[in-house]
Amino acid sequence: MPENTENFEDLLDQSLKKLKNFEGAVVSGKIISINNNHALIDIGLKSEGRISLDEIQFCDKEKEVKVGDKIEVYVERLEDKNGEAVISREKARKEESFDEFEKAQDKNVTLEGKIYGKVKGGYTVDVSGVITFLPGSQVDVKPVKDINHLIGVPQSFKVIKIDRDRGNIVISRKAFLEEGLGKSRANLEKDFKEGKVVEGVIKNITDYGAFIDLGSCDGLIHLTDISWKRINHPRDFLKIGQKLKVKVIKFNKETKKV
């Protein structure tokens, strides 16, 4: 076989290997145009990739997206049916953050995030532009049917599981709350001394009253204690998520109920 033919085959093999290595990798790209709420990104291949501006702005908050910007993207496939590379800013952001989340898990660091969507088995949480998963069982120390008062509101979480292969980061609000409860149980009697005025958030409403989240524990406001005037149902006066100042009538030392 002629030498130049062998050289050509070697170069072709190297080129194909290089292209194959692009898939599943985070690469640097450049925004070359913006239209129809999408950014066209050159990542050094024969075809460009396209990402919605919403996805970019979700991951890179408070950053103005413009032509010429350099951006890290995750390459899912080299080509789709339209001949474009399939790329993701969200997956690149997650790849970049794995080390940060692993350190947070190892050091038991508390992370701030916002619950913004419901998925099978739980909820999606935005933690600094990274989509994480909050299992339904990890929302609170007690089962919660309605979490509308938590959605979009900054919350504290602990990292409980990281799966790089599947790209999953699992967090827990329950773990954070339990940690706080462990530290504060000794102070409950002092915090909820009878006659003291405290503030909380209405978390559930029943026919006989409303349950209020007081931080380190829950309290019950009986129907007859909601208003001076007679009301037929707690919903006539209260709503879930409402902040309220209440006076402690009784604190049970054994059950730790207010």
Coordinates of C-alpha atoms in Angstrom, one line a residue:
M1 CA 0.0 0.0 0.0
P2 CA 1.4 3.4 -0.9
E3 CA 2.7 5.5 1.9
N4 CA 0.4 8.4 1.2
T5 CA -2.6 6.1 1.4
E6 CA -1.5 4.8 4.8
N7 CA -1.0 8.4 6.0
F8 CA -4.5 9.3 4.8
E9 CA -6.1 6.3 6.6
D10 CA -4.2 7.2 9.8
L11 CA -5.4 10.8 9.6
L12 CA -9.0 9.6 9.0
D13 CA -8.9 7.3 12.0
Q14 CA -7.6 10.0 14.2
S15 CA -10.2 12.4 12.9
L16 CA -13.0 9.9 13.5
K17 CA -11.7 9.1 17.0
K18 CA -11.6 12.9 17.8
L19 CA -15.2 13.3 16.6
K20 CA -16.4 10.3 18.6
N21 CA -14.8 11.7 21.7
F22 CA -16.9 14.8 21.3
E23 CA -20.1 12.9 22.3
G24 CA -20.6 12.9 26.0
A25 CA -18.1 15.6 26.5
V26 CA -18.2 19.2 27.6
V27 CA -16.7 21.5 25.0
S28 CA -16.2 25.2 24.5
G29 CA -18.4 26.9 21.8
K30 CA -19.1 30.3 20.5
I31 CA -22.5 31.9 19.8
I32 CA -22.5 32.9 16.2
S33 CA -26.2 34.0 15.8
I34 CA -29.4 34.5 17.8
N35 CA -32.9 34.1 16.4
N36 CA -36.3 32.7 17.3
N37 CA -35.3 32.6 21.0
H38 CA -32.4 30.2 20.1
A39 CA -28.7 30.7 20.0
L40 CA -26.7 28.9 17.2
I41 CA -23.4 27.7 18.6
D42 CA -20.2 26.8 16.8
I43 CA -18.4 24.0 18.6
G44 CA -15.7 23.3 16.0
L45 CA -17.5 20.5 14.1
K46 CA -18.9 20.4 10.6
S47 CA -22.3 21.4 11.9
E48 CA -23.4 23.8 14.7
G49 CA -25.7 23.2 17.6
R50 CA -28.8 25.1 18.8
I51 CA -29.8 25.9 22.4
S52 CA -32.8 27.9 23.6
L53 CA -32.1 31.2 25.3
D54 CA -34.4 30.1 28.1
E55 CA -32.0 27.2 28.9
I56 CA -28.9 29.4 28.8
Q57 CA -30.5 32.1 31.0
F58 CA -31.7 29.5 33.4
C59 CA -28.2 28.2 33.9
D60 CA -26.4 31.5 33.6
K61 CA -28.6 33.9 35.5
E62 CA -28.2 37.6 35.2
K63 CA -25.9 37.1 32.2
E64 CA -26.9 38.9 28.9
V65 CA -26.6 36.4 26.0
K66 CA -25.0 37.9 22.9
V67 CA -23.3 37.0 19.7
G68 CA -19.6 36.3 20.2
D69 CA -20.0 34.9 23.7
K70 CA -18.0 31.8 24.5
I71 CA -20.1 29.1 26.2
E72 CA -19.4 25.6 27.6
V73 CA -21.9 23.0 26.2
Y74 CA -22.4 19.2 26.6
V75 CA -22.5 17.3 23.3
E76 CA -25.2 14.7 23.3
R77 CA -25.0 13.7 19.6
L78 CA -22.9 14.9 16.7
E79 CA -25.9 15.1 14.4
D80 CA -29.7 14.9 14.6
K81 CA -32.1 14.4 11.7
N82 CA -31.6 18.0 10.6
G83 CA -27.8 17.6 10.5
E84 CA -27.3 19.7 13.6
A85 CA -25.2 18.8 16.7
V86 CA -27.4 18.0 19.7
I87 CA -26.0 20.1 22.6
S88 CA -27.1 21.2 26.1
R89 CA -26.0 24.1 28.3
E90 CA -28.0 22.6 31.3
K91 CA -26.0 19.3 31.1
A92 CA -22.7 21.1 30.8
R93 CA -23.6 23.2 33.8
K94 CA -24.4 20.0 35.7
E95 CA -21.1 18.4 34.7
E96 CA -19.2 21.5 35.8
S97 CA -21.0 21.4 39.2
F98 CA -20.5 17.7 40.1
D99 CA -17.3 18.5 42.0
E100 CA -19.0 21.3 43.9
F101 CA -21.9 19.1 44.9
E102 CA -19.6 16.2 46.0
K103 CA -17.7 18.6 48.2
A104 CA -21.0 19.9 49.7
Q105 CA -22.0 16.3 50.4
D106 CA -18.7 15.4 52.0
K107 CA -18.6 18.5 54.2
N108 CA -22.4 18.4 54.9
V109 CA -22.8 21.9 53.5
T110 CA -26.2 23.5 53.2
L111 CA -27.2 24.6 49.7
E112 CA -29.9 27.2 48.8
G113 CA -32.3 26.5 46.0
K114 CA -35.9 26.9 44.7
I115 CA -38.5 24.2 44.0
Y116 CA -39.9 25.0 40.6
G117 CA -41.5 21.9 39.1
K118 CA -43.2 18.6 39.8
V119 CA -41.9 15.3 38.2
K120 CA -42.6 11.7 38.8
G121 CA -41.7 10.8 42.4
G122 CA -40.8 14.3 43.5
Y123 CA -39.8 17.8 42.4
T124 CA -37.2 19.7 40.4
V125 CA -35.1 22.2 42.3
D126 CA -32.9 25.0 40.8
V127 CA -29.7 25.2 42.8
S128 CA -27.5 27.9 41.3
G129 CA -28.6 27.1 37.8
V130 CA -28.3 23.3 38.2
I131 CA -31.4 21.1 38.0
T132 CA -31.5 18.7 41.0
F133 CA -34.1 16.2 42.1
L134 CA -36.0 16.4 45.4
P135 CA -37.9 13.1 46.2
G136 CA -41.4 13.6 47.6
S137 CA -40.3 11.8 50.8
Q138 CA -37.6 14.4 51.3
V139 CA -39.7 17.5 51.3
D140 CA -40.4 17.7 55.0
V141 CA -40.0 15.8 58.2
K142 CA -43.7 14.9 58.0
P143 CA -45.7 13.9 54.9
V144 CA -46.9 17.0 53.0
K145 CA -49.8 16.9 50.5
D146 CA -49.6 20.5 49.3
I147 CA -46.2 22.2 48.8
N148 CA -47.5 25.3 46.9
H149 CA -46.3 27.5 49.7
L150 CA -42.7 26.3 49.1
I151 CA -42.6 26.6 45.3
G152 CA -40.4 29.5 44.1
V153 CA -39.4 30.4 47.7
P154 CA -35.7 30.0 48.6
Q155 CA -35.2 26.9 50.7
S156 CA -32.3 25.1 52.3
F157 CA -31.2 21.6 51.2
K158 CA -28.6 18.9 51.8
V159 CA -27.0 16.7 49.1
I160 CA -27.8 13.0 49.7
K161 CA -26.9 11.3 46.5
I162 CA -24.8 12.0 43.3
D163 CA -24.8 9.7 40.2
R164 CA -22.4 11.1 37.6
D165 CA -23.2 8.3 35.1
R166 CA -26.9 9.1 35.1
G167 CA -26.4 12.8 35.6
N168 CA -28.5 12.8 38.8
I169 CA -28.1 15.0 41.9
V170 CA -30.5 14.2 44.7
I171 CA -31.1 16.6 47.5
S172 CA -33.2 16.7 50.7
R173 CA -35.0 19.5 52.5
K174 CA -36.0 16.9 55.2
A175 CA -32.3 16.3 56.1
F176 CA -31.7 20.0 56.6
L177 CA -34.8 20.3 58.8
E178 CA -33.9 17.3 60.8
E179 CA -30.5 18.7 61.5
G180 CA -32.1 21.9 62.7
L181 CA -34.5 20.0 64.9
G182 CA -31.7 18.1 66.5
K183 CA -30.1 21.3 67.5
S184 CA -33.2 23.1 68.6
R185 CA -35.3 20.5 70.4
A186 CA -33.6 21.4 73.7
N187 CA -34.8 25.0 73.2
L188 CA -38.4 24.2 72.2
E189 CA -39.8 24.8 75.7
K190 CA -38.1 28.2 75.8
D191 CA -39.1 29.1 72.3
F192 CA -42.8 28.2 72.8
K193 CA -43.4 29.3 76.3
E194 CA -47.1 29.7 76.9
G195 CA -48.2 33.3 76.2
K196 CA -45.3 34.0 73.8
V197 CA -46.1 35.4 70.3
V198 CA -44.4 33.6 67.4
E199 CA -44.6 33.8 63.6
G200 CA -45.2 30.9 61.2
V201 CA -46.7 29.9 57.8
I202 CA -50.0 28.1 57.3
K203 CA -49.1 24.7 55.8
N204 CA -52.5 22.8 56.0
I205 CA -56.1 23.6 56.6
T206 CA -58.8 21.2 57.9
D207 CA -62.4 21.5 58.9
Y208 CA -61.4 21.9 62.6
G209 CA -58.5 24.3 62.2
A210 CA -55.2 25.0 60.6
F211 CA -51.7 23.7 61.0
I212 CA -48.9 26.3 61.1
D213 CA -45.2 25.7 60.4
L214 CA -43.3 27.4 63.3
G215 CA -39.9 26.3 62.0
S216 CA -38.7 23.8 64.6
C217 CA -42.2 22.3 65.0
D218 CA -45.9 22.6 63.9
G219 CA -48.7 24.2 65.8
L220 CA -52.5 23.8 65.6
I221 CA -54.8 26.8 65.5
H222 CA -58.2 25.5 66.4
L223 CA -61.3 26.8 64.5
T224 CA -62.5 28.7 67.6
D225 CA -59.1 30.5 68.0
I226 CA -58.9 31.9 64.5
S227 CA -61.1 34.9 64.9
W228 CA -63.1 36.8 67.5
K229 CA -66.2 36.5 65.3
R230 CA -67.8 33.2 64.4
I231 CA -66.6 31.6 61.2
N232 CA -67.9 28.4 59.4
H233 CA -64.5 27.2 58.0
P234 CA -60.8 28.1 58.5
R235 CA -60.6 28.8 54.8
D236 CA -62.9 31.8 55.3
F237 CA -60.1 33.5 57.1
L238 CA -56.8 31.7 56.3
K239 CA -55.0 30.4 53.2
I240 CA -52.0 28.0 52.7
G241 CA -48.7 29.9 52.6
Q242 CA -50.0 32.8 54.6
K243 CA -47.7 34.2 57.2
L244 CA -49.3 34.7 60.6
K245 CA -48.4 35.8 64.1
V246 CA -49.9 33.7 66.8
K247 CA -49.9 33.4 70.6
V248 CA -48.9 30.1 72.2
I249 CA -51.8 28.8 74.3
K250 CA -50.3 25.5 75.4
F251 CA -47.0 23.6 74.9
N252 CA -46.9 19.8 75.6
K253 CA -43.5 18.9 76.9
E254 CA -43.9 15.2 76.2
T255 CA -45.3 15.3 72.6
K256 CA -43.5 18.7 71.8
K257 CA -46.8 19.9 70.3
V258 CA -47.9 23.5 70.3

